[in-house]
PDB file of C-alpha atoms in Angstrom:
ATOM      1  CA  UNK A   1       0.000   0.000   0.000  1.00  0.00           C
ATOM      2  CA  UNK A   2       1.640   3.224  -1.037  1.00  0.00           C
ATOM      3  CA  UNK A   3       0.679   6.417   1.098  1.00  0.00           C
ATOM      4  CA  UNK A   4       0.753   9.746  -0.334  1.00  0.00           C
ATOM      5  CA  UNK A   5       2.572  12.435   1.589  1.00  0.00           C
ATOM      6  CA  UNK A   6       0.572  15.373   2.927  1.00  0.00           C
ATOM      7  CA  UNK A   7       1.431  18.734   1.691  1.00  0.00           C
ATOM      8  CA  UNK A   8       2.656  20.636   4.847  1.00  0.00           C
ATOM      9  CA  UNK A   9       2.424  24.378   3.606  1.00  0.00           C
ATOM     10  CA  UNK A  10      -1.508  23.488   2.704  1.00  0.00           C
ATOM     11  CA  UNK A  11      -2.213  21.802   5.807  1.00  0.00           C
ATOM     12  CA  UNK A  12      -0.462  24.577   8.025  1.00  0.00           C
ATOM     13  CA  UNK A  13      -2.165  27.303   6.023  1.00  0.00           C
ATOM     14  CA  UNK A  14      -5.818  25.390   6.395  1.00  0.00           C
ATOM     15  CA  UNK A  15      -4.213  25.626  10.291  1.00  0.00           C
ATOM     16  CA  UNK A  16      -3.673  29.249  10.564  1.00  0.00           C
ATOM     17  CA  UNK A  17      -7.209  30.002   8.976  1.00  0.00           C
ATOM     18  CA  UNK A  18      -9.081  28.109  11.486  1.00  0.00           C
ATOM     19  CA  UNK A  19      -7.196  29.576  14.140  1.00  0.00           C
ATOM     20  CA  UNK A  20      -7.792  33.154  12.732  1.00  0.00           C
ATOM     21  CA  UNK A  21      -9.144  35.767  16.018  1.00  0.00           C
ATOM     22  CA  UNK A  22     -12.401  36.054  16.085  1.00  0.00           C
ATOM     23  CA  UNK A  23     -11.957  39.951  14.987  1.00  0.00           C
ATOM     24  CA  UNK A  24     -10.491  38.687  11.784  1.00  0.00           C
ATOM     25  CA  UNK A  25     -13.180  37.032  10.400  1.00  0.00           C
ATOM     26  CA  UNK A  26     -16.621  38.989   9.218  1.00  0.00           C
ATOM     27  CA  UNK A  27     -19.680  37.461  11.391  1.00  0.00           C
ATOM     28  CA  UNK A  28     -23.160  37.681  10.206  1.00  0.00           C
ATOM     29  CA  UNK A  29     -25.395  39.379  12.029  1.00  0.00           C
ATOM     30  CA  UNK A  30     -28.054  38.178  13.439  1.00  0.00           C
ATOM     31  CA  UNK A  31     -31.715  38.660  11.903  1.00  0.00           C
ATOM     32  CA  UNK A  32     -32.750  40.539  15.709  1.00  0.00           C
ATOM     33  CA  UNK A  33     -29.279  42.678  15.217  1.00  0.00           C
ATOM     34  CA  UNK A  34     -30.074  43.754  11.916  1.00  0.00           C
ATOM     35  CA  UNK A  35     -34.129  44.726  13.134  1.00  0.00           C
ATOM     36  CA  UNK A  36     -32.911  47.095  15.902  1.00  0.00           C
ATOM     37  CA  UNK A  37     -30.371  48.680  13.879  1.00  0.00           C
ATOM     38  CA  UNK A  38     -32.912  49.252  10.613  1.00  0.00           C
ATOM     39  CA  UNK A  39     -35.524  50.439  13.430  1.00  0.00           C
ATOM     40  CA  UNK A  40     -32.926  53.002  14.786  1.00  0.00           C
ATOM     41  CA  UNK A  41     -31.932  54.105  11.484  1.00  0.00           C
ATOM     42  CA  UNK A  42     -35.465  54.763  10.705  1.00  0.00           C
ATOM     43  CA  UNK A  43     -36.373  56.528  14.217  1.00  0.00           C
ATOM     44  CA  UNK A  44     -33.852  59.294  12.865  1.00  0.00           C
ATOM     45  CA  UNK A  45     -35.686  62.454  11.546  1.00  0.00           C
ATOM     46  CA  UNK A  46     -35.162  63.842   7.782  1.00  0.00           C
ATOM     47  CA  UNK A  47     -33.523  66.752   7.894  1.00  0.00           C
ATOM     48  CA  UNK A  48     -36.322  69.184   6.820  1.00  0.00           C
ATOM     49  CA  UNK A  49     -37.658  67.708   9.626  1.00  0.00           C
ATOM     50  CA  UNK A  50     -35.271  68.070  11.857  1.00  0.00           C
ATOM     51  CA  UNK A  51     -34.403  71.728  10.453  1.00  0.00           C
ATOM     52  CA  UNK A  52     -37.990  72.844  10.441  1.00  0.00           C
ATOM     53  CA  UNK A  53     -38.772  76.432  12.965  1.00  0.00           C
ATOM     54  CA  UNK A  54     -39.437  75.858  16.417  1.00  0.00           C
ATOM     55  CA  UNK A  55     -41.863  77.864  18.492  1.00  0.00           C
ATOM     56  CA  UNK A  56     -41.358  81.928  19.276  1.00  0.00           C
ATOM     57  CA  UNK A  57     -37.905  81.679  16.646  1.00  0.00           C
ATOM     58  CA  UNK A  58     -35.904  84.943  15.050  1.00  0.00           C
ATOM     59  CA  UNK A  59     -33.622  84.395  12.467  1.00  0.00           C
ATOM     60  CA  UNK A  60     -31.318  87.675  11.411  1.00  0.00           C
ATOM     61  CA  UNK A  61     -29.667  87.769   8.313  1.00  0.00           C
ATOM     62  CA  UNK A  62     -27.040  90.088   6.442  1.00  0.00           C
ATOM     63  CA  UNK A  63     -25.403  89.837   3.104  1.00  0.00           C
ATOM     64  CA  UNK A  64     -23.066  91.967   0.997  1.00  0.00           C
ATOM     65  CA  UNK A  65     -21.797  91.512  -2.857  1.00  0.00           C
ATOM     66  CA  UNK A  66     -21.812  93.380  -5.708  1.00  0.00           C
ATOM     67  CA  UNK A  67     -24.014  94.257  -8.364  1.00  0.00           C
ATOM     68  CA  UNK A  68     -23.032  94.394 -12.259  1.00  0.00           C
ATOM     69  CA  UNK A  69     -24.790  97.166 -14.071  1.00  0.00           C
ATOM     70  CA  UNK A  70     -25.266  96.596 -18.293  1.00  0.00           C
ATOM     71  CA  UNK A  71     -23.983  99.260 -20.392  1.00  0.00           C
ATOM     72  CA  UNK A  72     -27.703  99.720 -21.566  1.00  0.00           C
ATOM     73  CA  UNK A  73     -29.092  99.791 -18.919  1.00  0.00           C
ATOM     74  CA  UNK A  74     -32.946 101.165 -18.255  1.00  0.00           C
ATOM     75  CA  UNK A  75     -32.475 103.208 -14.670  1.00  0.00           C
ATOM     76  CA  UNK A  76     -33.880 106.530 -16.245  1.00  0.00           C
ATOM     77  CA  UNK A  77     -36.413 108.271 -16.665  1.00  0.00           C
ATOM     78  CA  UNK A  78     -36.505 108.792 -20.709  1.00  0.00           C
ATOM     79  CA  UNK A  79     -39.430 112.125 -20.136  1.00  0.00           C
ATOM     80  CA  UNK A  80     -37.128 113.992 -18.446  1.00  0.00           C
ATOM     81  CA  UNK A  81     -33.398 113.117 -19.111  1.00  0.00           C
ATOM     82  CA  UNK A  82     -31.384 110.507 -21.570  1.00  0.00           C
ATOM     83  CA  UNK A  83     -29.499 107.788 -20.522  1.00  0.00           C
ATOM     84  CA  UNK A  84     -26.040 108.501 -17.851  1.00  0.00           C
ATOM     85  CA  UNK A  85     -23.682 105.764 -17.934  1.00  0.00           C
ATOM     86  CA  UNK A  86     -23.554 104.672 -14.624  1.00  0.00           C
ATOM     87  CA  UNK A  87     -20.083 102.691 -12.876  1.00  0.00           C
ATOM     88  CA  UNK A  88     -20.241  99.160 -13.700  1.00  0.00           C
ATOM     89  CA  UNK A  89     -19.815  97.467 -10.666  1.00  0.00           C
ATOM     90  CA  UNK A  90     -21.335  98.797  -7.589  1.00  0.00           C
ATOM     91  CA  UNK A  91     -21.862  97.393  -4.052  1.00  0.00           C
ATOM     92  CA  UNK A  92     -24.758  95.782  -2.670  1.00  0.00           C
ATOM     93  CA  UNK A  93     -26.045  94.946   0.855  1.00  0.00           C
ATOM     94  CA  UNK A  94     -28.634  93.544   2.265  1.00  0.00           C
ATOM     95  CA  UNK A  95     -30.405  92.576   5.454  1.00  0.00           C
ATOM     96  CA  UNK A  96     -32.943  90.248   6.544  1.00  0.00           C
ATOM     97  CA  UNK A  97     -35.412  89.252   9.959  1.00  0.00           C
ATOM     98  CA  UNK A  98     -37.516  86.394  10.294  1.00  0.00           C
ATOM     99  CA  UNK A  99     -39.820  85.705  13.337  1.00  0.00           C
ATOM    100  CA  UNK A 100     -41.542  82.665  13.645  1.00  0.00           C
ATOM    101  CA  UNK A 101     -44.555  82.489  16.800  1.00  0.00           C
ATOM    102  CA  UNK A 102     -45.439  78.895  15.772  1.00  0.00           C
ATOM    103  CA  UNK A 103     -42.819  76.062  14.377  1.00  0.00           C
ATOM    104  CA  UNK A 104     -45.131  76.019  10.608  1.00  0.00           C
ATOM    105  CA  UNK A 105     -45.940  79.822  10.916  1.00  0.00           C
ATOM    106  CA  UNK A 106     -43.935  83.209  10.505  1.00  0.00           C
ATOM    107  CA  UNK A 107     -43.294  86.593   8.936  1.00  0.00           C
ATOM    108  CA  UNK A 108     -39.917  87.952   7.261  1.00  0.00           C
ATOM    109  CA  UNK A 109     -38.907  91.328   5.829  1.00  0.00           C
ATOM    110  CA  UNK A 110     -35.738  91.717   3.767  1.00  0.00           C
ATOM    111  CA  UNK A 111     -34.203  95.460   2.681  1.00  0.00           C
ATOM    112  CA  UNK A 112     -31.481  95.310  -0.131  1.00  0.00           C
ATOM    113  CA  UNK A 113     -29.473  98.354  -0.825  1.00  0.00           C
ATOM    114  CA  UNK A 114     -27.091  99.201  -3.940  1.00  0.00           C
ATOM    115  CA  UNK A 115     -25.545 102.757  -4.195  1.00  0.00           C
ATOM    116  CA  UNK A 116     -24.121 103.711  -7.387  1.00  0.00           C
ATOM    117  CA  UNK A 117     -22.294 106.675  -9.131  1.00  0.00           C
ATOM    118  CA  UNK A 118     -22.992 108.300 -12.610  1.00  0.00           C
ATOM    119  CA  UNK A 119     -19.435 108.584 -14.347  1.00  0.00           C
ATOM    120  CA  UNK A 120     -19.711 112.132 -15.176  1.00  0.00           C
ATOM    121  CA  UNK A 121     -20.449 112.289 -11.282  1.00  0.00           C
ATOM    122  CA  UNK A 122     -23.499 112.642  -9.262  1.00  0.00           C
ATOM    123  CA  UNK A 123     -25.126 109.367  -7.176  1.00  0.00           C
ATOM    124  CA  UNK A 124     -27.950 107.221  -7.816  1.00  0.00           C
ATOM    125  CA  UNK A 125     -29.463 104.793  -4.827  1.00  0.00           C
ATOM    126  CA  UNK A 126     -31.540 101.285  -5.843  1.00  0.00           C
ATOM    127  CA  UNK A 127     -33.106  99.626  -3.270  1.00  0.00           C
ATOM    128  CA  UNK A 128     -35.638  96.645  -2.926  1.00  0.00           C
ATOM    129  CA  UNK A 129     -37.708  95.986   0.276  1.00  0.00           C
ATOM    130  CA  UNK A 130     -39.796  92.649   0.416  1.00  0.00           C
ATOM    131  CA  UNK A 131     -42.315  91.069   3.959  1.00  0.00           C
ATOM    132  CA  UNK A 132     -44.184  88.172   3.269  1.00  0.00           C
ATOM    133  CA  UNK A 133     -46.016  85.259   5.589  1.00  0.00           C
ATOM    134  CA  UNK A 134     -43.795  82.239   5.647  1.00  0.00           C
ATOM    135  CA  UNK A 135     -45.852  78.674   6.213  1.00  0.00           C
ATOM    136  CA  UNK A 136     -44.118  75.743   6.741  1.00  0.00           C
TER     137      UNK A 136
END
């Protein structure tokens, strides 16, 4: 009877895998593990929801840029005076207040500001002013 040798590098690897830490090796979780962790996941509010106004809230608001003016543009008057080139690029700011008495109810009013220059000289002020009800 003729015995064939065992391969010792295959055996000793087949060794090494068995006796891998527990860490090493990926478990599956278990069908109650998986439940709680789907039911947790699903617990956790959107985030419009979790966003959203709450009761008696103020939100204040300020912004600043600039504001590109088109060499045609229509800020005149054309029954009283032509057309005055105005600078190109002027600044712009703006402010805004929000007040919210309920979380799905509230009021805001925004004021935006631009003054500009003629380029022969002289000023010229644009403004925009805006309230409105806000329901969420």
């Amino acid at each position: 009877m003729s015995q064939t040798p065992l391969n010792l590098p295959l055996v000793a690897l087949l060794a090494l895998a068995g006796a891998a830490p527990a860490h090493a090796r990926p478990e599956a979780k278990s069908t109650a593990e998986s439940t709680a962790e789907s039911t947790a996941e699903s617990t956790e509010e959107r985030p419009l929801r979790r966003l959203r106004p709450v009761r008696n809230m103020i939100e204040l608001g300020v912004s600043a840029g600039a504001f590109v003016f088109s060499r045609t543009h229509d800020f005149y008057d054309p029954a009283t005076a032509p057309q005055e080139p105005l600078r190109r690029v002027s600044p712009d700011f703006g402010v805004r207040a929000a007040f919210f008495p309920l979380s799905f109810l509230g009021i805001e009013a925004e004021f935006a500001a631009i003054p500009a220059k003629y380029e022969p000289g002289g000023r010229a002020g644009f403004y925009g002013r805006a309230a409105r009800r806000v329901r969420e």
